[in-house]
Amino acid sequence: NAGVTQTPKFQVLKTGQSMTLQCAQDMNHEYMSWYRQDPGMGLRLIHYSVGAGITDQGEVPNGYNVSRSTTEDFPLRLLSAAPSQTSVYFCASSYSGARGTEAFFGQGTRLTVV
Amino acid sequence: SQQGEEDPQALSIQEGENATMNCSYKTSINNLQWYRQNSGRGLVHLILIRSNEREKHSGRLRVTLDTSKKSSSLLITASRAADTASYFCATGGYNQGGKLIFGQGTELSVKP
């Protein structure tokens, strides 16, 4: 099984450009999330989804949009890239469960905005 | 703001020694998880401990949880060079839709 697949692995954008980071999972997980990782900051939650058609904001949602039209896919859109969005982005998925379940992470997208 | 704070931020030990990392958090939790991240890679789940559990083992890993002190510790026994990585704690809340709040991580270096 592929697990969680993120594309692209690397991307360089110019300030003001837009782009979509792709995330797909083949485990039929209800929950999906996007995080960004900056040096010394750990991971911060951008947006998350509890199922198709349902999304919500995390800790740092500004400048990002998401949608969840299928269970498998959860793309992250940067509307107008800024240098402050230079980061490593991780997508994660997990089963639903009242007592919590482990998250499976993709390998990340390293984004540089110049 | 991030939920967890980890201590120490960096730890360097010799192969065969034990490594202990600590995590503190701020709000009530449903579960606490530990993840490992090798340089430049995604995170890998190590262990999950629920709020009604006090200790859990998995191979060379031992995790404790003290909800009264809002803290957890991860012990890696008989460490190996391959354990060199960053370790993160993450907390999950009740009915939080899989959301995890991460600490800043501990960078572990195990020297052969």
PDB file of C-alpha atoms in Angstrom:
ATOM      1  CA  ASN A   1       0.000   0.000   0.000  1.00  0.00           C
ATOM      2  CA  ALA A   2       1.166   3.514  -0.797  1.00  0.00           C
ATOM      3  CA  GLY A   3      -0.181   5.043   2.454  1.00  0.00           C
ATOM      4  CA  VAL A   4      -0.114   8.854   2.286  1.00  0.00           C
ATOM      5  CA  THR A   5       1.322  10.315  -0.891  1.00  0.00           C
ATOM      6  CA  GLN A   6       2.296  13.958  -1.235  1.00  0.00           C
ATOM      7  CA  THR A   7       3.258  15.727  -4.448  1.00  0.00           C
ATOM      8  CA  PRO A   8       5.410  17.518  -5.323  1.00  0.00           C
ATOM      9  CA  LYS A   9       8.359  16.748  -3.036  1.00  0.00           C
ATOM     10  CA  PHE A  10      10.051  20.077  -3.754  1.00  0.00           C
ATOM     11  CA  GLN A  11       8.703  23.366  -5.088  1.00  0.00           C
ATOM     12  CA  VAL A  12      10.039  26.885  -5.578  1.00  0.00           C
ATOM     13  CA  LEU A  13       7.499  29.676  -6.001  1.00  0.00           C
ATOM     14  CA  LYS A  14       7.762  33.366  -6.611  1.00  0.00           C
ATOM     15  CA  THR A  15       6.001  35.727  -4.242  1.00  0.00           C
ATOM     16  CA  GLY A  16       2.375  36.126  -5.310  1.00  0.00           C
ATOM     17  CA  GLN A  17       2.115  32.853  -7.208  1.00  0.00           C
ATOM     18  CA  SER A  18      -0.491  30.289  -6.302  1.00  0.00           C
ATOM     19  CA  MET A  19      -0.197  26.534  -6.209  1.00  0.00           C
ATOM     20  CA  THR A  20      -1.794  23.377  -4.868  1.00  0.00           C
ATOM     21  CA  LEU A  21      -0.038  20.769  -2.756  1.00  0.00           C
ATOM     22  CA  GLN A  22      -1.552  17.372  -3.361  1.00  0.00           C
ATOM     23  CA  CYS A  23      -2.238  14.733  -0.724  1.00  0.00           C
ATOM     24  CA  ALA A  24      -3.808  11.347  -1.306  1.00  0.00           C
ATOM     25  CA  GLN A  25      -4.326   8.361   0.991  1.00  0.00           C
ATOM     26  CA  ASP A  26      -5.417   4.843   0.131  1.00  0.00           C
ATOM     27  CA  MET A  27      -6.328   3.619   3.621  1.00  0.00           C
ATOM     28  CA  ASN A  28      -9.953   4.860   3.631  1.00  0.00           C
ATOM     29  CA  HIS A  29      -9.190   7.124   6.592  1.00  0.00           C
ATOM     30  CA  GLU A  30     -11.878   9.591   7.613  1.00  0.00           C
ATOM     31  CA  TYR A  31      -9.506  12.148   9.129  1.00  0.00           C
ATOM     32  CA  MET A  32      -6.934  14.131   7.166  1.00  0.00           C
ATOM     33  CA  SER A  33      -4.784  17.089   8.207  1.00  0.00           C
ATOM     34  CA  TRP A  34      -2.163  19.501   6.927  1.00  0.00           C
ATOM     35  CA  TYR A  35       0.765  20.665   9.034  1.00  0.00           C
ATOM     36  CA  ARG A  36       3.711  22.907   8.424  1.00  0.00           C
ATOM     37  CA  GLN A  37       7.094  22.412  10.036  1.00  0.00           C
ATOM     38  CA  ASP A  38       9.500  25.262  10.586  1.00  0.00           C
ATOM     39  CA  PRO A  39      12.935  24.997  12.222  1.00  0.00           C
ATOM     40  CA  GLY A  40      12.616  24.786  15.997  1.00  0.00           C
ATOM     41  CA  MET A  41       8.821  25.021  15.875  1.00  0.00           C
ATOM     42  CA  GLY A  42       7.645  21.437  15.657  1.00  0.00           C
ATOM     43  CA  LEU A  43       4.535  20.890  13.530  1.00  0.00           C
ATOM     44  CA  ARG A  44       1.657  23.357  13.436  1.00  0.00           C
ATOM     45  CA  LEU A  45      -1.808  22.455  12.211  1.00  0.00           C
ATOM     46  CA  ILE A  46      -3.054  24.400   9.183  1.00  0.00           C
ATOM     47  CA  HIS A  47      -6.404  22.769   8.272  1.00  0.00           C
ATOM     48  CA  TYR A  48      -8.056  19.454   8.948  1.00  0.00           C
ATOM     49  CA  SER A  49     -11.014  17.398   7.758  1.00  0.00           C
ATOM     50  CA  VAL A  50     -13.162  14.787   9.495  1.00  0.00           C
ATOM     51  CA  GLY A  51     -14.678  13.488   6.266  1.00  0.00           C
ATOM     52  CA  ALA A  52     -15.598  14.320   2.699  1.00  0.00           C
ATOM     53  CA  GLY A  53     -17.196  17.759   2.487  1.00  0.00           C
ATOM     54  CA  ILE A  54     -16.126  18.799   6.002  1.00  0.00           C
ATOM     55  CA  THR A  55     -13.088  20.954   6.751  1.00  0.00           C
ATOM     56  CA  ASP A  56     -12.033  23.230   9.578  1.00  0.00           C
ATOM     57  CA  GLN A  57      -9.224  25.584  10.465  1.00  0.00           C
ATOM     58  CA  GLY A  58      -6.254  24.716  12.589  1.00  0.00           C
ATOM     59  CA  GLU A  59      -3.739  26.918  14.344  1.00  0.00           C
ATOM     60  CA  VAL A  60      -2.240  28.718  11.305  1.00  0.00           C
ATOM     61  CA  PRO A  61      -4.867  28.764   8.490  1.00  0.00           C
ATOM     62  CA  ASN A  62      -4.247  32.218   6.998  1.00  0.00           C
ATOM     63  CA  GLY A  63      -3.127  32.144   3.381  1.00  0.00           C
ATOM     64  CA  TYR A  64      -4.262  28.561   2.820  1.00  0.00           C
ATOM     65  CA  ASN A  65      -7.449  26.942   1.518  1.00  0.00           C
ATOM     66  CA  VAL A  66      -8.533  23.323   1.551  1.00  0.00           C
ATOM     67  CA  SER A  67     -11.387  21.229   0.237  1.00  0.00           C
ATOM     68  CA  ARG A  68     -12.289  17.558   0.635  1.00  0.00           C
ATOM     69  CA  SER A  69     -14.456  16.323  -2.205  1.00  0.00           C
ATOM     70  CA  THR A  70     -13.444  12.665  -1.773  1.00  0.00           C
ATOM     71  CA  THR A  71     -12.280  10.523   1.127  1.00  0.00           C
ATOM     72  CA  GLU A  72      -8.930   9.949  -0.583  1.00  0.00           C
ATOM     73  CA  ASP A  73      -7.797  13.466  -1.475  1.00  0.00           C
ATOM     74  CA  PHE A  74      -7.121  16.572   0.589  1.00  0.00           C
ATOM     75  CA  PRO A  75      -5.353  19.283  -1.450  1.00  0.00           C
ATOM     76  CA  LEU A  76      -3.866  22.388   0.154  1.00  0.00           C
ATOM     77  CA  ARG A  77      -3.992  25.609  -1.861  1.00  0.00           C
ATOM     78  CA  LEU A  78      -1.697  28.551  -1.391  1.00  0.00           C
ATOM     79  CA  LEU A  79      -3.610  31.542  -2.680  1.00  0.00           C
ATOM     80  CA  SER A  80      -0.789  34.097  -3.033  1.00  0.00           C
ATOM     81  CA  ALA A  81       2.540  32.747  -1.854  1.00  0.00           C
ATOM     82  CA  ALA A  82       4.603  34.780   0.611  1.00  0.00           C
ATOM     83  CA  PRO A  83       8.157  34.192   1.875  1.00  0.00           C
ATOM     84  CA  SER A  84       6.676  33.454   5.320  1.00  0.00           C
ATOM     85  CA  GLN A  85       5.129  30.330   3.787  1.00  0.00           C
ATOM     86  CA  THR A  86       8.551  28.843   3.114  1.00  0.00           C
ATOM     87  CA  SER A  87       8.346  25.615   5.100  1.00  0.00           C
ATOM     88  CA  VAL A  88       8.022  21.857   4.933  1.00  0.00           C
ATOM     89  CA  TYR A  89       4.416  20.744   4.603  1.00  0.00           C
ATOM     90  CA  PHE A  90       3.125  17.417   5.846  1.00  0.00           C
ATOM     91  CA  CYS A  91      -0.181  15.739   5.189  1.00  0.00           C
ATOM     92  CA  ALA A  92      -1.494  13.125   7.627  1.00  0.00           C
ATOM     93  CA  SER A  93      -4.448  10.779   7.822  1.00  0.00           C
ATOM     94  CA  SER A  94      -5.987   8.617  10.531  1.00  0.00           C
ATOM     95  CA  TYR A  95      -9.021   6.505  11.336  1.00  0.00           C
ATOM     96  CA  SER A  96     -11.813   8.038  13.304  1.00  0.00           C
ATOM     97  CA  GLY A  97     -11.988   6.882  16.889  1.00  0.00           C
ATOM     98  CA  ALA A  98     -13.262   8.419  20.101  1.00  0.00           C
ATOM     99  CA  ARG A  99     -10.143   7.344  21.990  1.00  0.00           C
ATOM    100  CA  GLY A 100      -7.673   8.539  19.374  1.00  0.00           C
ATOM    101  CA  THR A 101      -5.745   6.707  16.677  1.00  0.00           C
ATOM    102  CA  GLU A 102      -2.279   6.973  15.191  1.00  0.00           C
ATOM    103  CA  ALA A 103      -1.658   9.323  12.299  1.00  0.00           C
ATOM    104  CA  PHE A 104       0.103   8.301   9.113  1.00  0.00           C
ATOM    105  CA  PHE A 105       2.242  10.984   7.512  1.00  0.00           C
ATOM    106  CA  GLY A 106       3.373  11.637   3.980  1.00  0.00           C
ATOM    107  CA  GLN A 107       7.016  12.319   3.187  1.00  0.00           C
ATOM    108  CA  GLY A 108       6.493  16.069   2.998  1.00  0.00           C
ATOM    109  CA  THR A 109       6.669  18.876   0.451  1.00  0.00           C
ATOM    110  CA  ARG A 110       9.571  21.296   0.838  1.00  0.00           C
ATOM    111  CA  LEU A 111       8.356  24.705  -0.363  1.00  0.00           C
ATOM    112  CA  THR A 112      10.533  27.751  -0.904  1.00  0.00           C
ATOM    113  CA  VAL A 113       8.971  31.124  -1.713  1.00  0.00           C
ATOM    114  CA  VAL A 114      11.372  33.694  -3.147  1.00  0.00           C
TER     115      VAL A 114
ATOM    116  CA  SER B   1       0.377  28.338  20.484  1.00  0.00           C
ATOM    117  CA  GLN B   2       1.752  24.843  20.724  1.00  0.00           C
ATOM    118  CA  GLN B   3       0.467  22.449  23.316  1.00  0.00           C
ATOM    119  CA  GLY B   4       3.574  20.622  24.301  1.00  0.00           C
ATOM    120  CA  GLU B   5       7.001  21.530  25.433  1.00  0.00           C
ATOM    121  CA  GLU B   6       9.724  18.956  25.250  1.00  0.00           C
ATOM    122  CA  ASP B   7      12.798  18.611  27.324  1.00  0.00           C
ATOM    123  CA  PRO B   8      15.630  18.413  26.554  1.00  0.00           C
ATOM    124  CA  GLN B   9      15.711  20.075  23.145  1.00  0.00           C
ATOM    125  CA  ALA B  10      18.795  18.037  22.266  1.00  0.00           C
ATOM    126  CA  LEU B  11      20.304  14.896  23.766  1.00  0.00           C
ATOM    127  CA  SER B  12      23.556  13.167  22.884  1.00  0.00           C
ATOM    128  CA  ILE B  13      24.353   9.702  24.269  1.00  0.00           C
ATOM    129  CA  GLN B  14      26.496   6.650  23.551  1.00  0.00           C
ATOM    130  CA  GLU B  15      25.148   3.479  22.017  1.00  0.00           C
ATOM    131  CA  GLY B  16      23.801   1.172  24.700  1.00  0.00           C
ATOM    132  CA  GLU B  17      22.757   3.970  27.035  1.00  0.00           C
ATOM    133  CA  ASN B  18      19.149   4.834  27.816  1.00  0.00           C
ATOM    134  CA  ALA B  19      17.541   8.018  26.492  1.00  0.00           C
ATOM    135  CA  THR B  20      14.742   9.821  28.313  1.00  0.00           C
ATOM    136  CA  MET B  21      12.679  12.603  26.799  1.00  0.00           C
ATOM    137  CA  ASN B  22       9.977  14.561  28.580  1.00  0.00           C
ATOM    138  CA  CYS B  23       6.869  16.294  27.321  1.00  0.00           C
ATOM    139  CA  SER B  24       4.567  18.711  29.112  1.00  0.00           C
ATOM    140  CA  TYR B  25       1.208  19.915  27.844  1.00  0.00           C
ATOM    141  CA  LYS B  26      -1.326  22.529  28.813  1.00  0.00           C
ATOM    142  CA  THR B  27      -4.907  21.354  28.361  1.00  0.00           C
ATOM    143  CA  SER B  28      -6.874  18.184  29.085  1.00  0.00           C
ATOM    144  CA  ILE B  29      -6.231  15.405  26.616  1.00  0.00           C
ATOM    145  CA  ASN B  30      -7.782  12.229  25.251  1.00  0.00           C
ATOM    146  CA  ASN B  31      -4.474  10.669  24.280  1.00  0.00           C
ATOM    147  CA  LEU B  32      -0.789  11.440  23.906  1.00  0.00           C
ATOM    148  CA  GLN B  33       1.346  10.080  21.111  1.00  0.00           C
ATOM    149  CA  TRP B  34       5.044   9.929  20.346  1.00  0.00           C
ATOM    150  CA  TYR B  35       6.484  10.185  16.844  1.00  0.00           C
ATOM    151  CA  ARG B  36       9.951   9.845  15.385  1.00  0.00           C
ATOM    152  CA  GLN B  37      11.285  11.854  12.461  1.00  0.00           C
ATOM    153  CA  ASN B  38      14.465  10.960  10.664  1.00  0.00           C
ATOM    154  CA  SER B  39      16.226  13.871   9.011  1.00  0.00           C
ATOM    155  CA  GLY B  40      14.279  15.142   6.021  1.00  0.00           C
ATOM    156  CA  ARG B  41      11.601  12.471   6.281  1.00  0.00           C
ATOM    157  CA  GLY B  42       7.989  12.177   7.404  1.00  0.00           C
ATOM    158  CA  LEU B  43       6.922  11.328  10.927  1.00  0.00           C
ATOM    159  CA  VAL B  44       6.492   7.748  12.055  1.00  0.00           C
ATOM    160  CA  HIS B  45       4.144   6.815  14.873  1.00  0.00           C
ATOM    161  CA  LEU B  46       5.809   5.096  17.836  1.00  0.00           C
ATOM    162  CA  ILE B  47       3.241   4.701  20.580  1.00  0.00           C
ATOM    163  CA  LEU B  48      -0.110   6.027  21.786  1.00  0.00           C
ATOM    164  CA  ILE B  49      -1.128   6.240  25.432  1.00  0.00           C
ATOM    165  CA  ARG B  50      -4.665   7.104  26.452  1.00  0.00           C
ATOM    166  CA  SER B  51      -5.608   9.448  29.250  1.00  0.00           C
ATOM    167  CA  ASN B  52      -6.703   6.577  31.512  1.00  0.00           C
ATOM    168  CA  GLU B  53      -3.384   4.745  31.115  1.00  0.00           C
ATOM    169  CA  ARG B  54      -0.275   5.416  33.155  1.00  0.00           C
ATOM    170  CA  GLU B  55       2.390   3.372  31.391  1.00  0.00           C
ATOM    171  CA  LYS B  56       2.814   1.593  28.100  1.00  0.00           C
ATOM    172  CA  HIS B  57       5.592  -0.486  26.544  1.00  0.00           C
ATOM    173  CA  SER B  58       6.507  -1.286  22.974  1.00  0.00           C
ATOM    174  CA  GLY B  59       9.756  -3.129  22.401  1.00  0.00           C
ATOM    175  CA  ARG B  60      12.549  -0.894  23.746  1.00  0.00           C
ATOM    176  CA  LEU B  61      10.146   1.995  24.298  1.00  0.00           C
ATOM    177  CA  ARG B  62       8.462   2.847  27.563  1.00  0.00           C
ATOM    178  CA  VAL B  63       6.022   5.731  27.839  1.00  0.00           C
ATOM    179  CA  THR B  64       4.533   7.119  31.018  1.00  0.00           C
ATOM    180  CA  LEU B  65       1.697   9.586  31.409  1.00  0.00           C
ATOM    181  CA  ASP B  66       0.876  11.676  34.464  1.00  0.00           C
ATOM    182  CA  THR B  67      -2.324  13.596  33.771  1.00  0.00           C
ATOM    183  CA  SER B  68      -2.197  15.331  37.159  1.00  0.00           C
ATOM    184  CA  LYS B  69       1.122  16.915  36.176  1.00  0.00           C
ATOM    185  CA  LYS B  70       0.201  17.140  32.487  1.00  0.00           C
ATOM    186  CA  SER B  71       3.419  15.416  31.523  1.00  0.00           C
ATOM    187  CA  SER B  72       4.717  12.351  29.715  1.00  0.00           C
ATOM    188  CA  SER B  73       8.081  10.732  29.257  1.00  0.00           C
ATOM    189  CA  LEU B  74       9.547   8.496  26.571  1.00  0.00           C
ATOM    190  CA  LEU B  75      12.332   6.116  27.531  1.00  0.00           C
ATOM    191  CA  ILE B  76      14.375   4.350  24.873  1.00  0.00           C
ATOM    192  CA  THR B  77      16.445   1.567  26.415  1.00  0.00           C
ATOM    193  CA  ALA B  78      19.721   0.210  25.055  1.00  0.00           C
ATOM    194  CA  SER B  79      19.864   2.869  22.352  1.00  0.00           C
ATOM    195  CA  ARG B  80      21.352   2.229  18.926  1.00  0.00           C
ATOM    196  CA  ALA B  81      22.868   4.552  16.340  1.00  0.00           C
ATOM    197  CA  ALA B  82      19.732   3.937  14.249  1.00  0.00           C
ATOM    198  CA  ASP B  83      17.676   5.651  16.992  1.00  0.00           C
ATOM    199  CA  THR B  84      19.264   8.975  16.005  1.00  0.00           C
ATOM    200  CA  ALA B  85      16.280  11.144  15.049  1.00  0.00           C
ATOM    201  CA  SER B  86      13.963  13.850  16.323  1.00  0.00           C
ATOM    202  CA  TYR B  87      11.210  12.741  18.685  1.00  0.00           C
ATOM    203  CA  PHE B  88       7.915  14.589  19.055  1.00  0.00           C
ATOM    204  CA  CYS B  89       5.072  14.260  21.474  1.00  0.00           C
ATOM    205  CA  ALA B  90       1.590  15.113  20.219  1.00  0.00           C
ATOM    206  CA  THR B  91      -1.670  15.419  22.099  1.00  0.00           C
ATOM    207  CA  GLY B  92      -5.151  14.605  20.881  1.00  0.00           C
ATOM    208  CA  GLY B  93      -8.302  16.006  22.424  1.00  0.00           C
ATOM    209  CA  TYR B  94     -11.799  14.567  22.803  1.00  0.00           C
ATOM    210  CA  ASN B  95     -13.874  14.713  19.615  1.00  0.00           C
ATOM    211  CA  GLN B  96     -11.116  16.687  17.914  1.00  0.00           C
ATOM    212  CA  GLY B  97     -11.315  14.964  14.555  1.00  0.00           C
ATOM    213  CA  GLY B  98      -7.816  13.573  14.543  1.00  0.00           C
ATOM    214  CA  LYS B  99      -6.215  16.928  15.294  1.00  0.00           C
ATOM    215  CA  LEU B 100      -2.838  16.633  16.951  1.00  0.00           C
ATOM    216  CA  ILE B 101      -0.956  19.372  18.742  1.00  0.00           C
ATOM    217  CA  PHE B 102       2.788  18.821  18.612  1.00  0.00           C
ATOM    218  CA  GLY B 103       5.622  19.752  20.882  1.00  0.00           C
ATOM    219  CA  GLN B 104       8.821  21.247  19.522  1.00  0.00           C
ATOM    220  CA  GLY B 105      10.692  17.966  19.653  1.00  0.00           C
ATOM    221  CA  THR B 106      13.849  16.471  21.116  1.00  0.00           C
ATOM    222  CA  GLU B 107      16.796  15.881  18.807  1.00  0.00           C
ATOM    223  CA  LEU B 108      18.480  12.637  19.840  1.00  0.00           C
ATOM    224  CA  SER B 109      21.981  11.735  18.708  1.00  0.00           C
ATOM    225  CA  VAL B 110      23.267   8.241  19.505  1.00  0.00           C
ATOM    226  CA  LYS B 111      26.993   7.871  18.919  1.00  0.00           C
ATOM    227  CA  PRO B 112      28.410   4.463  18.036  1.00  0.00           C
TER     228      PRO B 112
END
